[in-house]
Coordinates of C-alpha atoms in Angstrom, one line a residue:
Chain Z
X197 CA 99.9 195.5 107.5
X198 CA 98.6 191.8 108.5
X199 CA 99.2 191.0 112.1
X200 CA 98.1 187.5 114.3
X201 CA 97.0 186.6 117.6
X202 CA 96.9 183.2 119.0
X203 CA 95.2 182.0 121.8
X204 CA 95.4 178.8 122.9
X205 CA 93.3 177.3 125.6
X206 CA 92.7 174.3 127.5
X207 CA 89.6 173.3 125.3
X208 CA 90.1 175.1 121.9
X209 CA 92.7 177.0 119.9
X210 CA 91.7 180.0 118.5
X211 CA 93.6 182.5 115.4
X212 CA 92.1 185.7 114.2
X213 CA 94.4 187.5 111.2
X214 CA 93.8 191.4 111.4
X215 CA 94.9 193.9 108.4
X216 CA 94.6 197.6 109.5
X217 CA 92.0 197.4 111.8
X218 CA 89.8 194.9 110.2
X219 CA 89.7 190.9 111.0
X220 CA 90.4 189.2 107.6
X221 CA 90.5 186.0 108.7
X222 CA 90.1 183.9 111.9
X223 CA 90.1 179.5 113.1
X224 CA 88.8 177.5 116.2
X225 CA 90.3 174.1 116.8
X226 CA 89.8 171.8 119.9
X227 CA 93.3 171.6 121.6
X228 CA 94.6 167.9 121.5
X229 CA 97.5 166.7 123.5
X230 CA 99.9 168.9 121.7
X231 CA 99.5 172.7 121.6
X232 CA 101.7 173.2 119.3
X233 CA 100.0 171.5 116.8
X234 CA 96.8 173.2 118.1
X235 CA 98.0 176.8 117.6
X236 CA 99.3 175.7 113.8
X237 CA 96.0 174.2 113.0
X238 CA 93.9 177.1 114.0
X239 CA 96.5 179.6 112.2
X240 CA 96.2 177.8 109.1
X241 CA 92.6 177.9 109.0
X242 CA 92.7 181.4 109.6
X243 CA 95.4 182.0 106.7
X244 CA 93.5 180.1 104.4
X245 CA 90.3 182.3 105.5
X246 CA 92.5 185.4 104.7
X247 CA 94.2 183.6 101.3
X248 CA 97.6 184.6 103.2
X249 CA 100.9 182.7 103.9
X250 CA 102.5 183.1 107.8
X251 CA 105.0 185.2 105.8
X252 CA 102.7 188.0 105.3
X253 CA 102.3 188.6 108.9
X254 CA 103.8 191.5 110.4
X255 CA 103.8 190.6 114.2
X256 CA 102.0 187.8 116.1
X257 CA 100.9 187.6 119.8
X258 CA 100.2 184.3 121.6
X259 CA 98.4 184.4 124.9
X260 CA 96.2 182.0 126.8
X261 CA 97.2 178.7 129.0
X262 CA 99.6 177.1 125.9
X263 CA 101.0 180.6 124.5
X264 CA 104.7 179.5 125.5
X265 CA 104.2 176.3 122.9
X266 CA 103.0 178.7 120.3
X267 CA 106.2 178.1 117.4
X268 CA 105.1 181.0 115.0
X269 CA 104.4 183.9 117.7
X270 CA 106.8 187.1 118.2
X271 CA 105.7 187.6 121.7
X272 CA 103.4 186.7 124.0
X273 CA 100.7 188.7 126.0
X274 CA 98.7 187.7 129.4
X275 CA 95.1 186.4 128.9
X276 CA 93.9 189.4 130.9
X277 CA 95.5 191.9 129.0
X278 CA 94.5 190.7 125.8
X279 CA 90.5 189.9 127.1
X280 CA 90.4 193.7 127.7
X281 CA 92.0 194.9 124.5
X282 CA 89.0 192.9 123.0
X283 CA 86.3 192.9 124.6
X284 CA 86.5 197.0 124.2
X285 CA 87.5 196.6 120.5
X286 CA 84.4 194.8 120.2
X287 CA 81.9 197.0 121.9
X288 CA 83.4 200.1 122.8
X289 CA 81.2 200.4 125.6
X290 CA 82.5 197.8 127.8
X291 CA 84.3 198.7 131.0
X292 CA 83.9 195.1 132.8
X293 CA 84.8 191.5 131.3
X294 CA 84.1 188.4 132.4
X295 CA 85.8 185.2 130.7
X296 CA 84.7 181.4 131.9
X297 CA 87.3 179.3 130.0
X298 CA 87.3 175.5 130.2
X299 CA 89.3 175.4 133.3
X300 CA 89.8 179.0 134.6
X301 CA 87.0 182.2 134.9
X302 CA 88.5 185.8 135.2
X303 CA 86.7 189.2 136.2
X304 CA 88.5 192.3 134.9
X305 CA 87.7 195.7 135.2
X306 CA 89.3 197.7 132.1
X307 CA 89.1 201.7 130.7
X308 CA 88.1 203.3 127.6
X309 CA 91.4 202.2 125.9
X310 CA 91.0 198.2 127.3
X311 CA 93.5 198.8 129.6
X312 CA 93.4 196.4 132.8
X313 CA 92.2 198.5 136.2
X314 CA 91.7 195.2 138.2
X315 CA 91.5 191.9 137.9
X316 CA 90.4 188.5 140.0
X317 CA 91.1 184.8 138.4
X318 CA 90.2 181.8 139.7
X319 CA 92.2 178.5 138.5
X320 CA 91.7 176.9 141.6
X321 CA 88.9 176.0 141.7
X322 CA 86.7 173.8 139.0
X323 CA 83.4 175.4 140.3
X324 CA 82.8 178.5 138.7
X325 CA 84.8 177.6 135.1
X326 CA 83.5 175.7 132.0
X327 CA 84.7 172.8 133.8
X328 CA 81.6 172.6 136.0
X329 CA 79.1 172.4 133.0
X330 CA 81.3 169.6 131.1
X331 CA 81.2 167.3 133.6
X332 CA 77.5 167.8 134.1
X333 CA 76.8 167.5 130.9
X334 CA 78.7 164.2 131.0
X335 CA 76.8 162.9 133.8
X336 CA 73.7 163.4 132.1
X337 CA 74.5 162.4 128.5
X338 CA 74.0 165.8 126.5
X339 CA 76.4 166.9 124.2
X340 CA 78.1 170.9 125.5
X341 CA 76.0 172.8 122.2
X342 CA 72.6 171.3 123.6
X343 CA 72.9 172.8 127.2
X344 CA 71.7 176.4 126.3
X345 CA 68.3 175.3 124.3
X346 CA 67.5 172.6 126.7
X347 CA 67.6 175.6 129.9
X348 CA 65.8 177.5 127.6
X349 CA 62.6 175.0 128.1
X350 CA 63.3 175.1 132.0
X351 CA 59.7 175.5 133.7
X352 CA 60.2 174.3 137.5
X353 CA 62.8 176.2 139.2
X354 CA 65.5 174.1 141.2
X355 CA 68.5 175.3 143.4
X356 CA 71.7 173.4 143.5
X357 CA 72.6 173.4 147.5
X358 CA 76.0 172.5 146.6
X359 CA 79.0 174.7 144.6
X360 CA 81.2 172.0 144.7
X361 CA 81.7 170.1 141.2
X362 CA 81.8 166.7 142.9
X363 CA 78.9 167.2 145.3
X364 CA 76.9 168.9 142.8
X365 CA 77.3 166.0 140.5
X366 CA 75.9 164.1 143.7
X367 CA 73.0 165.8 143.8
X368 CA 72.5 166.5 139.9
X369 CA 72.5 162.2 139.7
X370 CA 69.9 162.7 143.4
X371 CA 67.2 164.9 141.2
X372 CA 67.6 162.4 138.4
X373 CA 66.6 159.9 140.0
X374 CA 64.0 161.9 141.5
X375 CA 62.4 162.3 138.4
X376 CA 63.3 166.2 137.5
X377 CA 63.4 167.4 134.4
X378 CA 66.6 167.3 132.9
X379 CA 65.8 170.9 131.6
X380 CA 65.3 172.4 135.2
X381 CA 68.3 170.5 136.5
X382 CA 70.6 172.5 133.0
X383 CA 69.4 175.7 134.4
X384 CA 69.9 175.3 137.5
X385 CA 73.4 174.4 137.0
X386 CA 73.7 177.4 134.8
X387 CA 72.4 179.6 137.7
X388 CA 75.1 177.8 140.0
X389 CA 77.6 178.7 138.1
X390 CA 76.7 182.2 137.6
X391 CA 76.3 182.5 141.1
X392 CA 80.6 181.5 141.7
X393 CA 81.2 183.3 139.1
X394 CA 79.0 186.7 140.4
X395 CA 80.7 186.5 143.4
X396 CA 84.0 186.8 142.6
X397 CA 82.9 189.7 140.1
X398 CA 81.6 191.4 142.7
X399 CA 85.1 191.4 144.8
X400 CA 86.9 193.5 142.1
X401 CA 83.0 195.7 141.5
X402 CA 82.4 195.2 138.3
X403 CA 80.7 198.4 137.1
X404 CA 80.1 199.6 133.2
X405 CA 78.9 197.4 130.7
X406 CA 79.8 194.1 131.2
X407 CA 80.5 191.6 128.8
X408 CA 80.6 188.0 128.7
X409 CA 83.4 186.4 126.7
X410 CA 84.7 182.9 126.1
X411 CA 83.6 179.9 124.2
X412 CA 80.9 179.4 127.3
X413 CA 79.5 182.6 126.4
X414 CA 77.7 181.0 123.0
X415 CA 75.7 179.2 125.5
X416 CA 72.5 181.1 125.8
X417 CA 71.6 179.6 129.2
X418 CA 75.2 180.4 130.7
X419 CA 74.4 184.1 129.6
X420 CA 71.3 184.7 130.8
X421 CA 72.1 182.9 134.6
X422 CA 74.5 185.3 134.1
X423 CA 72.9 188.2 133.4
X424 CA 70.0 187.1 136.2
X425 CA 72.8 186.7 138.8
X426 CA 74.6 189.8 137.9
X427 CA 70.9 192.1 138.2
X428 CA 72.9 194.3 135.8
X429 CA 73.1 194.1 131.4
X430 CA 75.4 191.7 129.9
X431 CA 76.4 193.1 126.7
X432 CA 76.6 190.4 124.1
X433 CA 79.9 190.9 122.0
X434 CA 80.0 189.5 119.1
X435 CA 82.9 187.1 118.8
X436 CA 83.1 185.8 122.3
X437 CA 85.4 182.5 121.6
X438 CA 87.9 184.7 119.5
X439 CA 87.8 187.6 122.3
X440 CA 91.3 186.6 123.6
X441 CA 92.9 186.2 119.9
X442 CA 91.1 189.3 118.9
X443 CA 92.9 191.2 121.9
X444 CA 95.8 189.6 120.9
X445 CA 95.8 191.2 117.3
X446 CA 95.6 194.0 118.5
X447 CA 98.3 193.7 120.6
X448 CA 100.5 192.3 117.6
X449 CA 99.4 195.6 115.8
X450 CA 101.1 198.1 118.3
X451 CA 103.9 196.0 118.4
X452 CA 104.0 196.1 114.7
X453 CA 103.6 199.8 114.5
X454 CA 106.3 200.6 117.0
X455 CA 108.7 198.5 115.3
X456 CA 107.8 199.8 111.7
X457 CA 108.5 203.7 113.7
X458 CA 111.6 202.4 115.2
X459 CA 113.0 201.1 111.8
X460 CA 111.5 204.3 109.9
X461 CA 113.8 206.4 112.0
X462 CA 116.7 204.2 112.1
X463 CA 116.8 204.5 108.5
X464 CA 116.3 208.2 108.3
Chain W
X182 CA 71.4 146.9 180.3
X183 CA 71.9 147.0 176.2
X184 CA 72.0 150.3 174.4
X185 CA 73.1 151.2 170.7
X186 CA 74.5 153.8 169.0
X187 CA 74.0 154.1 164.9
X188 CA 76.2 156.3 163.0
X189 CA 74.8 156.5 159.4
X190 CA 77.2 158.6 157.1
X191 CA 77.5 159.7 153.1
X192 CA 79.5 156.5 152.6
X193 CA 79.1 154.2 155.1
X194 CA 76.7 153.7 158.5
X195 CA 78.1 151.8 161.8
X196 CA 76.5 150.2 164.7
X197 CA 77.7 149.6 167.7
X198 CA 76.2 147.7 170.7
X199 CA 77.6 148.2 174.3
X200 CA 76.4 146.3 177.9
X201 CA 77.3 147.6 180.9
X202 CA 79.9 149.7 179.4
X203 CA 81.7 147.3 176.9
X204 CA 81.4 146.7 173.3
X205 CA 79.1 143.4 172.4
X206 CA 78.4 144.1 168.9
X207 CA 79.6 146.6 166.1
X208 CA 79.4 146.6 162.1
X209 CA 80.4 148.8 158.9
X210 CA 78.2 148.8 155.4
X211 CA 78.7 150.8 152.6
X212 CA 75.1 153.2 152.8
X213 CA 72.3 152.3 150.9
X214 CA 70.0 154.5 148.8
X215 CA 67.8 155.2 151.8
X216 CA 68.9 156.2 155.3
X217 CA 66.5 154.2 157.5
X218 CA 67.1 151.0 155.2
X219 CA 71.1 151.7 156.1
X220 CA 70.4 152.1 159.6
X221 CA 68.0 149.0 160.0
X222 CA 70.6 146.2 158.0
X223 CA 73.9 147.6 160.3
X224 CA 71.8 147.4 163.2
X225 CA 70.9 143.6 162.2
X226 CA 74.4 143.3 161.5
X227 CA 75.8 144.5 165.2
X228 CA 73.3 143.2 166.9
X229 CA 73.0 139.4 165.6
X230 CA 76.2 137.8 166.8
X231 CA 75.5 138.4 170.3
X232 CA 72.0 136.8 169.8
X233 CA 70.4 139.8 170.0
X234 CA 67.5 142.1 168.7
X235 CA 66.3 145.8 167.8
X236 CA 64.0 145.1 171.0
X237 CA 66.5 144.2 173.1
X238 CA 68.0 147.5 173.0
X239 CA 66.8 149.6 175.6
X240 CA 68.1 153.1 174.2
X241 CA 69.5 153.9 170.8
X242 CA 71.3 157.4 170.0
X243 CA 71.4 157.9 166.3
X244 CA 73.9 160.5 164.6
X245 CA 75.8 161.4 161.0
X246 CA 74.4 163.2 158.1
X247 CA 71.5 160.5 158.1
X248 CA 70.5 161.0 161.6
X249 CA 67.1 162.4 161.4
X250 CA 65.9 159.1 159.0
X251 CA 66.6 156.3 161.5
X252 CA 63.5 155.1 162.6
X253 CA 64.4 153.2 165.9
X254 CA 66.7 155.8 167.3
X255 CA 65.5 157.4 170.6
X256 CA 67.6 161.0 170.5
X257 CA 70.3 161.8 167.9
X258 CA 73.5 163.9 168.7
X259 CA 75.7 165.8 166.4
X260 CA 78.7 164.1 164.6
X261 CA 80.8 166.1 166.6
X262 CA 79.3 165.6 169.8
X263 CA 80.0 161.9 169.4
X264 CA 83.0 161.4 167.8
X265 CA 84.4 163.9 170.2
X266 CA 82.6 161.2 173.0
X267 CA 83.9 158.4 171.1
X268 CA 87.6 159.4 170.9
X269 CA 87.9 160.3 174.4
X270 CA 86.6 156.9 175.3
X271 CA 89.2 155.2 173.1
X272 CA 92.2 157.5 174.3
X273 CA 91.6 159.2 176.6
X274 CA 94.5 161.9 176.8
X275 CA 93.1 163.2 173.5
X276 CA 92.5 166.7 173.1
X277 CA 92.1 167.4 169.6
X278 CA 90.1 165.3 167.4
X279 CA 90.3 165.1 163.2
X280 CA 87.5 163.0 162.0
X281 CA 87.5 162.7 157.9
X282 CA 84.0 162.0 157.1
X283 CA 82.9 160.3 153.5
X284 CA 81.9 164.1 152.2
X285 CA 83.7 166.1 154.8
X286 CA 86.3 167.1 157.4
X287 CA 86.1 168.1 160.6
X288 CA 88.9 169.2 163.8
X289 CA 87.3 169.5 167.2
X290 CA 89.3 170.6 170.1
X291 CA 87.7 169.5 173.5
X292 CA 88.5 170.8 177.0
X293 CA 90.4 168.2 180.0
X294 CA 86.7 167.3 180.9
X295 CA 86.0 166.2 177.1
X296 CA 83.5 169.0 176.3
X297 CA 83.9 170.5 172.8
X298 CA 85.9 173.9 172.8
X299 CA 86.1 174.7 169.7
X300 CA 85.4 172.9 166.1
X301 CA 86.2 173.7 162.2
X302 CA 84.4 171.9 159.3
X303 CA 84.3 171.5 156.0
X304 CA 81.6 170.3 154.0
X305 CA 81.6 172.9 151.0
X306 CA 84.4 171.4 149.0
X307 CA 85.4 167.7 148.7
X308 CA 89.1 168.1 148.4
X309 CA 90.0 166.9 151.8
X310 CA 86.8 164.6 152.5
X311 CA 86.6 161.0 151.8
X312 CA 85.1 162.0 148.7
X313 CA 88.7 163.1 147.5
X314 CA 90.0 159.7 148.5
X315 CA 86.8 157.9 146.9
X316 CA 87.7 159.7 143.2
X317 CA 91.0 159.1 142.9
X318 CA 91.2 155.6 144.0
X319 CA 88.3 155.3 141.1
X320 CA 90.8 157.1 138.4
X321 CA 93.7 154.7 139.4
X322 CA 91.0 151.5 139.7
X323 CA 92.7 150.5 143.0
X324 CA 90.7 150.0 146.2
X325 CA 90.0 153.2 148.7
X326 CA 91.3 150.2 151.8
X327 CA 94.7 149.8 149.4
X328 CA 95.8 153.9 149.5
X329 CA 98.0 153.2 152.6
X330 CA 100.1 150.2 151.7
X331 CA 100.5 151.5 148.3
X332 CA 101.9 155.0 149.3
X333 CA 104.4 153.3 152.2
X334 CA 106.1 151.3 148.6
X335 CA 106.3 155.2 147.3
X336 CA 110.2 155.5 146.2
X337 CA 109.4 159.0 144.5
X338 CA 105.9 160.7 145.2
X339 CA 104.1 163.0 142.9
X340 CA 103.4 166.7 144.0
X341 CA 99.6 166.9 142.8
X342 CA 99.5 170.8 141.1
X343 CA 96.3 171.7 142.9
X344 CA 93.9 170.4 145.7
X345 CA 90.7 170.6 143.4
X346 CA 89.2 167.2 143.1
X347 CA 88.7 168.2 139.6
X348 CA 91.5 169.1 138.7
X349 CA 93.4 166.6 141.0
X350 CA 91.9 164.1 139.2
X351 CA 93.1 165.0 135.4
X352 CA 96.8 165.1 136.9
X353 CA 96.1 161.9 138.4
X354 CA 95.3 160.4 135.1
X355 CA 97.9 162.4 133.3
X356 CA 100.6 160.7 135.4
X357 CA 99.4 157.6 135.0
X358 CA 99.4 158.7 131.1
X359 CA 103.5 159.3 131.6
X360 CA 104.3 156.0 133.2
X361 CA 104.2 157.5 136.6
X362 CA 104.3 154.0 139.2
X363 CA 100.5 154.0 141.0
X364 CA 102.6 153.4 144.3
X365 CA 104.2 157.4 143.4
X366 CA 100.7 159.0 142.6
X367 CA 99.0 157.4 145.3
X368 CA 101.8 158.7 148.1
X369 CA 101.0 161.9 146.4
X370 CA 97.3 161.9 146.8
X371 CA 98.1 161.0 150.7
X372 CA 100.0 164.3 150.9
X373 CA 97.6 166.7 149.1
X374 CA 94.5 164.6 151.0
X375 CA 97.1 165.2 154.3
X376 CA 98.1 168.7 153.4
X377 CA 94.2 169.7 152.9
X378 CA 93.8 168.1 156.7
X379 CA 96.9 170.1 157.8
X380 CA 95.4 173.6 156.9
X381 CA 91.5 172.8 158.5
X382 CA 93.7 171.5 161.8
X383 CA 96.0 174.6 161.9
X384 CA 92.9 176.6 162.2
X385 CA 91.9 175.6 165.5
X386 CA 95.4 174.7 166.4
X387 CA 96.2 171.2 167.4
X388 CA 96.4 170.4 170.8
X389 CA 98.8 166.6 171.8
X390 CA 97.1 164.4 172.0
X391 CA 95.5 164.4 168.6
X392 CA 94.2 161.5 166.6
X393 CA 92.4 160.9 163.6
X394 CA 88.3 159.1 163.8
X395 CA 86.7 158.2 160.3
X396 CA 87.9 155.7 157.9
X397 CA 90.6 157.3 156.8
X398 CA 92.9 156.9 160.1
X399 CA 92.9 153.5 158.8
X400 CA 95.2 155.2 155.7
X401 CA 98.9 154.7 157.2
X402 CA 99.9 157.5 154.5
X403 CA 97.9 160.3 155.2
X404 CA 98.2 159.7 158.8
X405 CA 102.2 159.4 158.3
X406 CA 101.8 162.6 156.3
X407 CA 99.9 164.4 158.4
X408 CA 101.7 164.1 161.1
X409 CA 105.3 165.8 159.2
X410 CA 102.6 168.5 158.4
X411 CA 101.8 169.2 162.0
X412 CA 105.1 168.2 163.2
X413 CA 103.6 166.0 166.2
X414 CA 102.6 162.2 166.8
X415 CA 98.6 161.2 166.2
X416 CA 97.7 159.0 168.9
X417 CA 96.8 155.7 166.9
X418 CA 93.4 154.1 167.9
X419 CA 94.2 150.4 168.1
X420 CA 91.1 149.1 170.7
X421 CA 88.7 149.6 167.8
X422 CA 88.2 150.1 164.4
X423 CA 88.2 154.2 163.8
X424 CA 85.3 154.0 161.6
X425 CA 82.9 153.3 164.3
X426 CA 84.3 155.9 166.6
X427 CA 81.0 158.1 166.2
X428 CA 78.8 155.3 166.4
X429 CA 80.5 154.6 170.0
X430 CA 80.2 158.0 170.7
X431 CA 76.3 157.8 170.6
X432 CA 76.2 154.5 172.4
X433 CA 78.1 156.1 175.1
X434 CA 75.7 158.9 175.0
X435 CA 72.5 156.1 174.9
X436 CA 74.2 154.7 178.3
X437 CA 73.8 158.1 179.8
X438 CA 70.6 159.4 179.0
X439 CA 68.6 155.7 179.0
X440 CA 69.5 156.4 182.7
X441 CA 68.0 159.6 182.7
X442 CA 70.7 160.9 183.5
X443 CA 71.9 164.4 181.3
X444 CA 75.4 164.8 182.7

C-alpha cells in the first residue's frame, strides 16, 4: 500500500512516497509564492521517483507551515508530531529532536514509538531559526551550501556578543571591516545560533539521543556548533530535510491501515 | 562660566553648550565610524555659532554608548543618569522617563527629588529600539523623520503579525507587495514600535507625568499610540529638541561638578 506525506515549509517543499515500510520515492522544491504549487511540484518529483500516479496513493498527510494549501492531502498532521514519528523511524535510538526550519526551531522530547513527551517552539523570534544564517550569509555574499565548508577552515575563535539578528548583522559588517576572517566570523555565527537554540533545548531537558533535523542540519558547521553547545552526541539521521515528510508517511500509513480495518469489517 | 555636555549614541551624537544655566549652543549628526571623530565635529558644530571653542569650555560631561571614546570629556555619566537630569530640567513634573535610544529602549522612574528609582532596558533585541524604526523606514524607502506625518494620514492601519524586526520586516514588504497604502503600514509600525514601548513601561509602571527623550518623541504616531496603550497623556517636550535631552542632562551635570560641587 503506497502512502504520501507532504511537508511544506517556508523555504522548501518536501514529498517522500512510502510502500510498506520502505521510502520509494521522495522531492525537495524551494517554496515560491504559492504553496500550492510547491507541494504539487515536490509530489510530482517524488511520483516520478516512485514511477507512480497520485491515484496509487492510499492516504496522504500534509504538515508543516503551508499544509492547509496542500490540494492532494487527506489530512493533515502538526510539524511536531510528524518530526518525532521521523526522526525515531530514522534512527530508532532517538529520544530528543531538534528541527531549525527557515523561520521557526522546535525542541521535542519524544518515546520509543516517536510519540511527543514535550515540546518548546520558537516562531517569534528570527535568532535561533535558519533565518539568522540566511541573512548572514547575505550580508557577506556566500551562497547557504558554502557556509558549512567555509566554518570548517575556522582557525581564530570569535564570539558574537549579540543574539539579536539585526545587531549581529551589526557587528558581523564591525569584524569585516576589521579584517576577520570570513571563516571565523561563519563559525561563530554557527556557534550563536547553537547557543539560542541549546537554550531553549535545555528548558524542555533534552535527554537520549538527540538528533538534528531540518534542511539546516546538511550544514556541517550548524551540526557540529551544535553538537559543541549541546556537550552531548548529535546523532546524524540520515534524511534530515525529508524528516517532517518522512514522519508524515508514516502518519498517512496508520491512517491508511485503520481505514483498510474499518472497511474490512464493514464488509464482513 | 561655559560647560558642555556630549551625548554620542549608535545613531546619532549631540552637543549641547549651556552658560550660566541656559542653552547657547546645541547640535545633532548622524555618528561617524569612530566615536571620538563624532564627538569632536558635534562639539564644533554647538559650539561655533556662539563664537566659541573646545577651550572655552571649562567642563565637559560625556555620556551614550560612545562615552568612554570622547577625548575632551572631563567625567562621563550613564545614559540614564542624564536623560533622567535632562528630562527633569525640561519638565519638571516628570516622574517617569521613556527614552528610545538608536539600538535600545529604556523607562526610568525617578523619585520627587529627580533621583532614579527604578530603570528597565532593553538592549538585547532591536524590536522596540530605533533600530526597528531605522529598518522599516529602509524597506518602505521613506525617511525615519517622515514615520509620524505619514501614520497620522493612516485611514486603515496594518496589525504587523509579530514584533521581530525580522520578521516584521518581510510583512512590511509583503503589504506593500498587496497594495497595502505606505501611510497604513507605516501607522502600523508606530503601533507594534508603540506596543513594544508599552510592555518595557508596564514593567516598572508608569508614573504621570511621563514623557518620551530620544528621537523618536519627535514620531507623533508612536507617541499618539503609546499613549492609548498606557491610557495616560505624555508630557510633550516643546523647549527643546528631545534628541538632545541626554546631552543636556550631562551639561547640567558639567555645571555641577565643574563647581566641585557633588550634590
Amino acid at each position: 500500500m503506497i502512502v504520501a506525506g507532504c511537508d511544506v515549509g517556508s523555504l522548501t517543499a518536501k514529498a517522500v512516497l512510502m510502500n510498506d515500510g520502505t521510502i520509494i520515492g521522495s522531492g525537495i522544491t524551494c517554496t515560491g509564492p504559492v504553496p500550492e504549487a510547491s507541494a504539487n511540484a515536490a509530489m510530482q518529483l517524488a511520483l516520478d521517483q516512485a514511477g507512480v500516479t497520485l491515484d496509487a496513493i492510499a492516504h496522504c498527510v500534509g504538515t508543516g507551515y503551508g499544509r492547509r494549501k496542500i490540494t492532494f492531502g487527506d489530512t493533515v498532521e502538526s510539524e511536531i508530531a510528524c518530526h518525532a514519528r521521523g526522526a525515531v523511524w530514522q534512527v530508532a535510538s532517538v529520544r530528543s529532536v531538534i528541527d531549525i526550519g527557515g523561520q521557526d526551531a522546535k525542541a521535542i522530547r519524544l518515546d520509543e514509538r516517536g510519540n511527543v513527551v514535550q515540546y518548546q517552539y520558537n516562531d517569534k523570534c528570527a535568532a535561533g531559526t535558519g533565518r539568522f544564517l540566511e541573512v548572514i550569509a547575505d550580508a557577506l555574499g556566500i551562497e547557504l551550501d558554502a557556509l558549512g565548508p567555509l566554518a570548517e577552515q575556522a582557525t581564530e575563535h570569535l564570539t558574537l556578543s549579540n543574539q539579536c539578528v539585526v545587531f549581529a548583522e551589526t557587528e558581523i559588517l564591525s569584524l569585516v571591516n576589521e579584517g576577520k576572517e570570513t571563516a571565523d566570523i561563519v563559525r561563530a555565527m554557527h556557534q550563536a545560533v547553537a547557543r539560542r537554540v541549546v537554550a531553549m533545548a535545555r528548558s524542555i531537558g533534552v535527554a537520549g539521543d538527540v538528533a538534528m533535523t531540518g534542511g539546516v542540519a546538511k550544514n556541517s558547521g550548524m551540526f557540529e556548533a551544535l553538537r559543541e553547545a549541546l556537550g552531548m552526541p548529535l546523532v546524524q539521521v540520515p534524511q534530515p530535510q525529508l524528516n517532517g515528510a518522512i514522519g508524515a508517511a508514516l502518519v498517512a500509513a496508520d491512517a491508511a491501515g485503520r481505514g483498510a480495518r474499518e472497511s474490512v469489517a464493514a464488509h464482513a | 562660566m561655559i560647560v558642555a555636555g556630549c551625548d554620542v549614541g549608535s545613531l546619532t551624537s549631540k552637543a549641547v553648550v549651556m552658560r550660566d544655566g541656559r542653552i547657547i549652543g546645541r547640535a545633532v549628526i548622524k555618528s561617524k565610524a569612530k566615536p571620538w571623530e563624532s564627538a569632536e565635529s558635534v562639539m564644533q558644530m554647538a559650539l561655533a555659532p556662539a563664537g566659541l571653542g573646545l577651550n572655552d569650555v571649562c567642563y565637559c560631561v560625556g555620556t551614550g554608548y560612545g562615552r568612554d571614546k570622547i577625548p575632551f570629556v572631563h567625567e562621563t555619566v550613564s545614559e540614564i543618569g542624564c536623560h533622567g537630569k535632562g528630562a527633569r530640567w525640561l519638565v519638571p513634573s516628570v516622574r517617569t522617563v521613556i527614552d528610545i535610544g538608536g539600538q535600545d529602549c529604556k523607562a526610568m522612574r525617578l523619585d520627587k527629588d529627580g533621583n532614579i528609582e527604578k530603570f528597565i532596558a532593553n538592549d538585547k533585541c532591536a524590536s522596540g529600539t530605533g533600530r526597528f524604526l531605522e529598518v522599516m523606514a529602509k524597506a518602505l524607502g521613506v525617511g525615519l523623520g517622515e514615520l509620524g506625518d505619514l501614520s497620522a494620514r493612516a485611514k486603515h492601519p496594518v496589525t504587523l503579525a509579530n514584533a521581530c524586526t525580522v520578521w516584521a520586516q518581510a510583512d512590511v514588504i509583503r503589504h506593500l507587495h498587496d497594495g497595502v497604502p505606505v501611510e497604513d503600514i507605516v501607522a502600523g509600525i508606530n503601533n507594534a514600535m508603540a506596543a513594544r514601548t508599552a510592555t518595557l513601561v508596564r514593567n516598572i509602571g508608569a508614573e504621570p507625568d511621563v514623557c518620551m527623550t530620544g528621537g523618536v518623541a519627535k514620531n507623533g504616531g508612536v507617541l499618539a499610540s503609546l499613549e492609548r496603550l498606557l491610557s495616560l497623556r505624555l508630557k510633550r517636550i516643546r523647549r527643546e529638541d528631545p534628541q538632545i535631552t541626554g546631552a543636556i542632562g550631562a551639561a547640567l551635570f558639567a555645571a555641577e561638578h565643574a563647581n566641585g560641587g557633588h550634590r
